[in-house]
PDB file of C-alpha atoms in Angstrom:
ATOM      1  CA  ASP A 657     -28.877 -27.612  58.527  1.00  0.00           C
ATOM      2  CA  THR A 658     -29.310 -24.796  56.030  1.00  0.00           C
ATOM      3  CA  GLY A 659     -30.687 -22.191  58.397  1.00  0.00           C
ATOM      4  CA  VAL A 660     -34.087 -20.614  58.958  1.00  0.00           C
ATOM      5  CA  SER A 661     -36.480 -21.093  56.058  1.00  0.00           C
ATOM      6  CA  GLN A 662     -39.728 -19.299  55.302  1.00  0.00           C
ATOM      7  CA  ASP A 663     -42.528 -20.129  52.927  1.00  0.00           C
ATOM      8  CA  PRO A 664     -43.745 -18.599  50.730  1.00  0.00           C
ATOM      9  CA  ARG A 665     -41.120 -16.029  49.792  1.00  0.00           C
ATOM     10  CA  HIS A 666     -43.690 -13.815  48.134  1.00  0.00           C
ATOM     11  CA  LYS A 667     -47.448 -13.549  48.566  1.00  0.00           C
ATOM     12  CA  ILE A 668     -49.844 -11.294  46.714  1.00  0.00           C
ATOM     13  CA  THR A 669     -53.392 -11.212  47.989  1.00  0.00           C
ATOM     14  CA  LYS A 670     -56.509  -9.131  47.747  1.00  0.00           C
ATOM     15  CA  ARG A 671     -57.724  -7.042  50.631  1.00  0.00           C
ATOM     16  CA  GLY A 672     -59.968  -9.040  52.915  1.00  0.00           C
ATOM     17  CA  GLN A 673     -58.370 -12.406  52.222  1.00  0.00           C
ATOM     18  CA  ASN A 674     -56.620 -14.531  54.823  1.00  0.00           C
ATOM     19  CA  VAL A 675     -52.968 -15.487  54.457  1.00  0.00           C
ATOM     20  CA  THR A 676     -50.707 -17.882  56.347  1.00  0.00           C
ATOM     21  CA  PHE A 677     -46.925 -17.914  56.442  1.00  0.00           C
ATOM     22  CA  ARG A 678     -44.683 -20.689  57.660  1.00  0.00           C
ATOM     23  CA  CYS A 679     -41.307 -20.536  59.362  1.00  0.00           C
ATOM     24  CA  ASP A 680     -38.978 -23.476  59.924  1.00  0.00           C
ATOM     25  CA  PRO A 681     -36.296 -22.581  62.468  1.00  0.00           C
ATOM     26  CA  ILE A 682     -32.847 -24.043  62.789  1.00  0.00           C
ATOM     27  CA  SER A 683     -33.126 -27.503  64.294  1.00  0.00           C
ATOM     28  CA  GLU A 684     -33.150 -27.564  68.089  1.00  0.00           C
ATOM     29  CA  HIS A 685     -33.502 -23.797  68.392  1.00  0.00           C
ATOM     30  CA  ASN A 686     -35.939 -23.289  71.234  1.00  0.00           C
ATOM     31  CA  ARG A 687     -36.794 -19.648  70.584  1.00  0.00           C
ATOM     32  CA  LEU A 688     -38.633 -18.314  67.571  1.00  0.00           C
ATOM     33  CA  TYR A 689     -39.467 -14.708  66.719  1.00  0.00           C
ATOM     34  CA  TRP A 690     -41.648 -12.932  64.186  1.00  0.00           C
ATOM     35  CA  TYR A 691     -40.856  -9.407  62.996  1.00  0.00           C
ATOM     36  CA  ARG A 692     -42.406  -7.132  60.409  1.00  0.00           C
ATOM     37  CA  GLN A 693     -40.304  -4.854  58.220  1.00  0.00           C
ATOM     38  CA  THR A 694     -41.684  -2.125  55.993  1.00  0.00           C
ATOM     39  CA  LEU A 695     -39.666  -0.534  53.232  1.00  0.00           C
ATOM     40  CA  GLY A 696     -36.885   1.692  54.464  1.00  0.00           C
ATOM     41  CA  GLN A 697     -37.403   0.768  58.102  1.00  0.00           C
ATOM     42  CA  GLY A 698     -35.906  -1.574  60.615  1.00  0.00           C
ATOM     43  CA  PRO A 699     -37.835  -4.647  61.702  1.00  0.00           C
ATOM     44  CA  GLU A 700     -40.558  -4.354  64.337  1.00  0.00           C
ATOM     45  CA  PHE A 701     -41.108  -7.122  66.849  1.00  0.00           C
ATOM     46  CA  LEU A 702     -44.411  -8.973  66.585  1.00  0.00           C
ATOM     47  CA  THR A 703     -44.224 -12.041  68.798  1.00  0.00           C
ATOM     48  CA  TYR A 704     -41.940 -14.596  70.392  1.00  0.00           C
ATOM     49  CA  PHE A 705     -42.096 -18.291  71.318  1.00  0.00           C
ATOM     50  CA  GLN A 706     -40.092 -20.279  73.799  1.00  0.00           C
ATOM     51  CA  ASN A 707     -40.623 -23.840  72.586  1.00  0.00           C
ATOM     52  CA  GLU A 708     -44.386 -24.037  71.957  1.00  0.00           C
ATOM     53  CA  ALA A 709     -45.362 -21.270  74.370  1.00  0.00           C
ATOM     54  CA  GLN A 710     -46.099 -17.818  73.004  1.00  0.00           C
ATOM     55  CA  LEU A 711     -44.533 -15.633  75.689  1.00  0.00           C
ATOM     56  CA  GLU A 712     -44.757 -12.144  74.299  1.00  0.00           C
ATOM     57  CA  LYS A 713     -46.901 -10.275  71.809  1.00  0.00           C
ATOM     58  CA  SER A 714     -46.441  -6.746  70.546  1.00  0.00           C
ATOM     59  CA  ARG A 715     -49.269  -4.258  70.541  1.00  0.00           C
ATOM     60  CA  LEU A 716     -48.690  -4.238  66.773  1.00  0.00           C
ATOM     61  CA  LEU A 717     -50.212  -7.697  66.689  1.00  0.00           C
ATOM     62  CA  SER A 718     -53.880  -6.903  66.275  1.00  0.00           C
ATOM     63  CA  ASP A 719     -56.679  -9.417  66.704  1.00  0.00           C
ATOM     64  CA  ARG A 720     -56.399 -10.197  63.002  1.00  0.00           C
ATOM     65  CA  PHE A 721     -52.948 -11.688  63.570  1.00  0.00           C
ATOM     66  CA  SER A 722     -52.357 -15.059  65.161  1.00  0.00           C
ATOM     67  CA  ALA A 723     -49.220 -17.116  65.514  1.00  0.00           C
ATOM     68  CA  GLU A 724     -48.694 -20.689  66.565  1.00  0.00           C
ATOM     69  CA  ARG A 725     -45.848 -23.053  67.200  1.00  0.00           C
ATOM     70  CA  PRO A 726     -47.739 -26.246  67.921  1.00  0.00           C
ATOM     71  CA  LYS A 727     -44.910 -28.691  68.564  1.00  0.00           C
ATOM     72  CA  GLY A 728     -42.141 -26.304  69.376  1.00  0.00           C
ATOM     73  CA  SER A 729     -40.680 -26.659  65.892  1.00  0.00           C
ATOM     74  CA  PHE A 730     -42.125 -24.777  62.922  1.00  0.00           C
ATOM     75  CA  SER A 731     -44.365 -21.761  63.359  1.00  0.00           C
ATOM     76  CA  THR A 732     -47.200 -20.211  61.385  1.00  0.00           C
ATOM     77  CA  LEU A 733     -48.320 -16.612  61.240  1.00  0.00           C
ATOM     78  CA  GLU A 734     -51.840 -16.016  60.001  1.00  0.00           C
ATOM     79  CA  ILE A 735     -53.324 -12.676  59.030  1.00  0.00           C
ATOM     80  CA  GLN A 736     -57.089 -12.583  58.681  1.00  0.00           C
ATOM     81  CA  ARG A 737     -59.008 -10.027  56.627  1.00  0.00           C
ATOM     82  CA  THR A 738     -55.836  -8.508  55.233  1.00  0.00           C
ATOM     83  CA  GLU A 739     -55.573  -4.748  54.797  1.00  0.00           C
ATOM     84  CA  GLN A 740     -53.297  -2.737  52.537  1.00  0.00           C
ATOM     85  CA  GLY A 741     -51.389  -1.609  55.609  1.00  0.00           C
ATOM     86  CA  ASP A 742     -50.353  -5.204  56.208  1.00  0.00           C
ATOM     87  CA  SER A 743     -48.102  -5.065  53.147  1.00  0.00           C
ATOM     88  CA  ALA A 744     -44.590  -5.661  54.450  1.00  0.00           C
ATOM     89  CA  MET A 745     -41.797  -8.172  54.767  1.00  0.00           C
ATOM     90  CA  TYR A 746     -42.465 -10.695  57.525  1.00  0.00           C
ATOM     91  CA  LEU A 747     -39.271 -11.998  59.054  1.00  0.00           C
ATOM     92  CA  CYS A 748     -38.796 -15.049  61.196  1.00  0.00           C
ATOM     93  CA  ALA A 749     -35.779 -15.630  63.418  1.00  0.00           C
ATOM     94  CA  SER A 750     -34.712 -18.419  65.725  1.00  0.00           C
ATOM     95  CA  SER A 751     -32.177 -18.763  68.508  1.00  0.00           C
ATOM     96  CA  LEU A 752     -30.858 -21.258  71.009  1.00  0.00           C
ATOM     97  CA  ALA A 753     -31.033 -20.175  74.626  1.00  0.00           C
ATOM     98  CA  VAL A 754     -27.988 -21.518  76.435  1.00  0.00           C
ATOM     99  CA  ALA A 755     -27.749 -19.514  79.647  1.00  0.00           C
ATOM    100  CA  THR A 756     -29.416 -16.361  80.889  1.00  0.00           C
ATOM    101  CA  SER A 757     -26.076 -14.566  81.102  1.00  0.00           C
ATOM    102  CA  VAL A 758     -25.233 -15.255  77.479  1.00  0.00           C
ATOM    103  CA  PRO A 759     -27.158 -13.386  74.783  1.00  0.00           C
ATOM    104  CA  ASP A 760     -28.552 -15.778  72.228  1.00  0.00           C
ATOM    105  CA  THR A 761     -27.969 -14.802  68.627  1.00  0.00           C
ATOM    106  CA  GLN A 762     -31.065 -14.537  66.459  1.00  0.00           C
ATOM    107  CA  TYR A 763     -30.681 -16.098  63.021  1.00  0.00           C
ATOM    108  CA  PHE A 764     -33.029 -14.767  60.412  1.00  0.00           C
ATOM    109  CA  GLY A 765     -34.862 -16.336  57.523  1.00  0.00           C
ATOM    110  CA  PRO A 766     -35.180 -14.722  54.086  1.00  0.00           C
ATOM    111  CA  GLY A 767     -38.616 -13.335  54.892  1.00  0.00           C
ATOM    112  CA  THR A 768     -42.028 -13.465  53.245  1.00  0.00           C
ATOM    113  CA  ARG A 769     -42.935 -10.370  51.261  1.00  0.00           C
ATOM    114  CA  LEU A 770     -46.671  -9.713  51.471  1.00  0.00           C
ATOM    115  CA  THR A 771     -48.428  -7.413  49.040  1.00  0.00           C
ATOM    116  CA  VAL A 772     -52.085  -6.640  49.704  1.00  0.00           C
ATOM    117  CA  LEU A 773     -53.896  -5.195  46.714  1.00  0.00           C
TER     118      LEU A 773
ATOM    119  CA  ALA B1232     -39.249   2.372  76.335  1.00  0.00           C
ATOM    120  CA  GLN B1233     -35.981   1.825  74.581  1.00  0.00           C
ATOM    121  CA  THR B1234     -35.247   3.458  71.240  1.00  0.00           C
ATOM    122  CA  VAL B1235     -32.459   3.096  68.699  1.00  0.00           C
ATOM    123  CA  THR B1236     -31.482   5.889  66.324  1.00  0.00           C
ATOM    124  CA  GLN B1237     -29.367   5.684  63.207  1.00  0.00           C
ATOM    125  CA  SER B1238     -28.920   9.228  61.942  1.00  0.00           C
ATOM    126  CA  GLN B1239     -27.254   8.357  58.632  1.00  0.00           C
ATOM    127  CA  PRO B1240     -29.778   7.079  56.067  1.00  0.00           C
ATOM    128  CA  GLU B1241     -26.977   6.479  53.576  1.00  0.00           C
ATOM    129  CA  MET B1242     -23.180   6.355  53.597  1.00  0.00           C
ATOM    130  CA  SER B1243     -20.704   5.771  50.814  1.00  0.00           C
ATOM    131  CA  VAL B1244     -17.073   4.767  50.937  1.00  0.00           C
ATOM    132  CA  GLN B1245     -14.343   3.988  48.469  1.00  0.00           C
ATOM    133  CA  GLU B1246     -13.343   0.353  48.244  1.00  0.00           C
ATOM    134  CA  ALA B1247     -10.484  -0.462  50.653  1.00  0.00           C
ATOM    135  CA  GLU B1248     -11.197   2.630  52.771  1.00  0.00           C
ATOM    136  CA  THR B1249     -12.634   2.769  56.296  1.00  0.00           C
ATOM    137  CA  VAL B1250     -16.157   3.846  57.153  1.00  0.00           C
ATOM    138  CA  THR B1251     -17.955   4.391  60.451  1.00  0.00           C
ATOM    139  CA  LEU B1252     -21.693   3.969  60.897  1.00  0.00           C
ATOM    140  CA  SER B1253     -23.355   5.720  63.833  1.00  0.00           C
ATOM    141  CA  CYS B1254     -25.909   4.416  66.281  1.00  0.00           C
ATOM    142  CA  THR B1255     -27.289   5.922  69.460  1.00  0.00           C
ATOM    143  CA  TYR B1256     -29.818   4.423  71.810  1.00  0.00           C
ATOM    144  CA  ASP B1257     -31.897   5.409  74.763  1.00  0.00           C
ATOM    145  CA  THR B1258     -32.506   3.169  77.748  1.00  0.00           C
ATOM    146  CA  SER B1259     -32.813   3.346  81.499  1.00  0.00           C
ATOM    147  CA  GLU B1260     -31.443  -0.174  81.894  1.00  0.00           C
ATOM    148  CA  SER B1261     -27.866  -0.822  82.920  1.00  0.00           C
ATOM    149  CA  ASP B1262     -27.515  -4.287  81.421  1.00  0.00           C
ATOM    150  CA  TYR B1263     -28.282  -4.947  77.791  1.00  0.00           C
ATOM    151  CA  TYR B1264     -26.841  -6.142  74.503  1.00  0.00           C
ATOM    152  CA  LEU B1265     -26.196  -4.290  71.288  1.00  0.00           C
ATOM    153  CA  PHE B1266     -25.946  -5.734  67.805  1.00  0.00           C
ATOM    154  CA  TRP B1267     -25.101  -4.736  64.279  1.00  0.00           C
ATOM    155  CA  TYR B1268     -26.868  -6.686  61.560  1.00  0.00           C
ATOM    156  CA  LYS B1269     -26.281  -6.543  57.822  1.00  0.00           C
ATOM    157  CA  GLN B1270     -29.050  -7.008  55.236  1.00  0.00           C
ATOM    158  CA  PRO B1271     -27.735  -7.299  51.671  1.00  0.00           C
ATOM    159  CA  PRO B1272     -30.189  -6.528  48.859  1.00  0.00           C
ATOM    160  CA  SER B1273     -32.825  -9.260  48.617  1.00  0.00           C
ATOM    161  CA  ARG B1274     -30.967 -11.364  51.133  1.00  0.00           C
ATOM    162  CA  GLN B1275     -31.472 -12.206  54.743  1.00  0.00           C
ATOM    163  CA  MET B1276     -30.362 -10.425  57.869  1.00  0.00           C
ATOM    164  CA  ILE B1277     -26.931 -11.506  59.090  1.00  0.00           C
ATOM    165  CA  LEU B1278     -25.333 -10.763  62.457  1.00  0.00           C
ATOM    166  CA  VAL B1279     -22.140  -8.731  62.058  1.00  0.00           C
ATOM    167  CA  ILE B1280     -21.087  -8.121  65.629  1.00  0.00           C
ATOM    168  CA  ARG B1281     -22.491  -7.910  69.163  1.00  0.00           C
ATOM    169  CA  GLN B1282     -21.511  -6.175  72.366  1.00  0.00           C
ATOM    170  CA  GLU B1283     -22.468  -6.911  75.961  1.00  0.00           C
ATOM    171  CA  ALA B1284     -22.996  -3.681  77.897  1.00  0.00           C
ATOM    172  CA  TYR B1285     -21.143  -4.970  80.943  1.00  0.00           C
ATOM    173  CA  LYS B1286     -17.977  -5.433  78.893  1.00  0.00           C
ATOM    174  CA  GLN B1287     -15.743  -2.393  78.619  1.00  0.00           C
ATOM    175  CA  GLN B1288     -13.697  -3.838  75.798  1.00  0.00           C
ATOM    176  CA  ASN B1289     -14.990  -3.051  72.337  1.00  0.00           C
ATOM    177  CA  ALA B1290     -15.973  -6.073  70.269  1.00  0.00           C
ATOM    178  CA  THR B1291     -14.097  -6.873  67.061  1.00  0.00           C
ATOM    179  CA  GLU B1292     -14.755  -9.369  64.275  1.00  0.00           C
ATOM    180  CA  ASN B1293     -12.088  -9.329  61.601  1.00  0.00           C
ATOM    181  CA  ARG B1294     -12.578  -6.072  59.645  1.00  0.00           C
ATOM    182  CA  PHE B1295     -15.530  -5.016  61.809  1.00  0.00           C
ATOM    183  CA  SER B1296     -15.163  -3.291  65.156  1.00  0.00           C
ATOM    184  CA  VAL B1297     -17.354  -1.193  67.402  1.00  0.00           C
ATOM    185  CA  ASN B1298     -16.832   1.901  69.488  1.00  0.00           C
ATOM    186  CA  PHE B1299     -19.083   1.382  72.495  1.00  0.00           C
ATOM    187  CA  GLN B1300     -19.525   4.471  74.667  1.00  0.00           C
ATOM    188  CA  LYS B1301     -21.925   3.433  77.431  1.00  0.00           C
ATOM    189  CA  ALA B1302     -22.211   6.818  79.120  1.00  0.00           C
ATOM    190  CA  ALA B1303     -22.942   8.506  75.817  1.00  0.00           C
ATOM    191  CA  LYS B1304     -25.234   5.628  74.742  1.00  0.00           C
ATOM    192  CA  SER B1305     -23.376   5.377  71.484  1.00  0.00           C
ATOM    193  CA  PHE B1306     -22.515   2.233  69.523  1.00  0.00           C
ATOM    194  CA  SER B1307     -20.792   2.906  66.203  1.00  0.00           C
ATOM    195  CA  LEU B1308     -19.574   0.320  63.704  1.00  0.00           C
ATOM    196  CA  LYS B1309     -16.254   0.688  61.938  1.00  0.00           C
ATOM    197  CA  ILE B1310     -15.623  -1.260  58.760  1.00  0.00           C
ATOM    198  CA  SER B1311     -11.989  -1.360  57.705  1.00  0.00           C
ATOM    199  CA  ASP B1312     -10.708  -2.190  54.234  1.00  0.00           C
ATOM    200  CA  SER B1313     -14.213  -1.934  52.757  1.00  0.00           C
ATOM    201  CA  GLN B1314     -15.092  -4.536  50.156  1.00  0.00           C
ATOM    202  CA  LEU B1315     -17.774  -4.592  47.469  1.00  0.00           C
ATOM    203  CA  GLY B1316     -19.519  -7.372  49.375  1.00  0.00           C
ATOM    204  CA  ASP B1317     -20.010  -5.035  52.336  1.00  0.00           C
ATOM    205  CA  ALA B1318     -22.662  -3.116  50.404  1.00  0.00           C
ATOM    206  CA  ALA B1319     -25.903  -3.572  52.317  1.00  0.00           C
ATOM    207  CA  MET B1320     -28.316  -2.044  54.798  1.00  0.00           C
ATOM    208  CA  TYR B1321     -26.819  -2.024  58.267  1.00  0.00           C
ATOM    209  CA  PHE B1322     -29.089  -2.110  61.277  1.00  0.00           C
ATOM    210  CA  CYS B1323     -28.229  -1.389  64.874  1.00  0.00           C
ATOM    211  CA  ALA B1324     -30.314  -3.279  67.429  1.00  0.00           C
ATOM    212  CA  TYR B1325     -30.798  -3.297  71.189  1.00  0.00           C
ATOM    213  CA  ARG B1326     -31.878  -6.127  73.465  1.00  0.00           C
ATOM    214  CA  SER B1327     -32.562  -6.000  77.140  1.00  0.00           C
ATOM    215  CA  ALA B1328     -30.660  -8.408  79.342  1.00  0.00           C
ATOM    216  CA  MET B1329     -33.739  -8.928  81.472  1.00  0.00           C
ATOM    217  CA  ASP B1330     -35.139 -12.419  81.459  1.00  0.00           C
ATOM    218  CA  SER B1331     -38.295 -12.854  79.404  1.00  0.00           C
ATOM    219  CA  ASN B1332     -37.623  -9.766  77.298  1.00  0.00           C
ATOM    220  CA  TYR B1333     -35.821 -11.024  74.250  1.00  0.00           C
ATOM    221  CA  GLN B1334     -37.129  -8.862  71.462  1.00  0.00           C
ATOM    222  CA  LEU B1335     -34.703  -6.813  69.417  1.00  0.00           C
ATOM    223  CA  ILE B1336     -35.384  -3.097  69.062  1.00  0.00           C
ATOM    224  CA  TRP B1337     -34.069  -1.781  65.791  1.00  0.00           C
ATOM    225  CA  GLY B1338     -32.859   1.428  64.238  1.00  0.00           C
ATOM    226  CA  ALA B1339     -34.071   2.512  60.809  1.00  0.00           C
ATOM    227  CA  GLY B1340     -30.888   1.383  59.122  1.00  0.00           C
ATOM    228  CA  THR B1341     -28.020   2.896  57.129  1.00  0.00           C
ATOM    229  CA  LYS B1342     -27.528   2.043  53.482  1.00  0.00           C
ATOM    230  CA  LEU B1343     -23.833   1.500  52.799  1.00  0.00           C
ATOM    231  CA  ILE B1344     -22.607   2.026  49.252  1.00  0.00           C
ATOM    232  CA  ILE B1345     -19.157   0.830  48.248  1.00  0.00           C
ATOM    233  CA  LYS B1346     -17.550   2.713  45.360  1.00  0.00           C
ATOM    234  CA  PRO B1347     -15.169   0.587  43.272  1.00  0.00           C
TER     235      PRO B1347
END
């Protein structure tokens, strides 16, 4: 297994268009996370899945954002009617929950850089 | 709400020297986890080291070690024998130990420059 992969790596779109990103986690990882990172800042949490269930969503995730993990494997993040403020790096991470007393390590993908013109 | 602060936007160190990156956090929780991640230019985020708040012993990973001061809510990273490959953005992150709250809360990062 080569780690978390994300596709595409770069996306340039015009304001108002819809975009969809894909994340393939490490095999058998049951948790999957989406973060957004703007230049010069740390990542900000967007949403989190345990298997196929979306358990937590940040207030940053407006109605224009939707995420799915239909079979508990890969995940998609869709942004509808993109705005210039959506320009950022979108990071995906996955982890394997072993026991509640042991912190699971989040492994990150390379990210998808979105530019909205 | 928890916050993480990294007060050093940029640090530089001579190759083979030691450097310490600062991180402070604010939380009302007593049980949590702290992490240092490294993000090299145009490359993905990599875990450097982690610390469980209930452990008094400071975590170490080869040349990387932390100074965890729970009462002061401080979590600094020491890099010994700095190497050119250590050049990267370093992020400090916090995670609650509560079930169902797994998101990482991040600092703004410190850019580490290694001088040859």
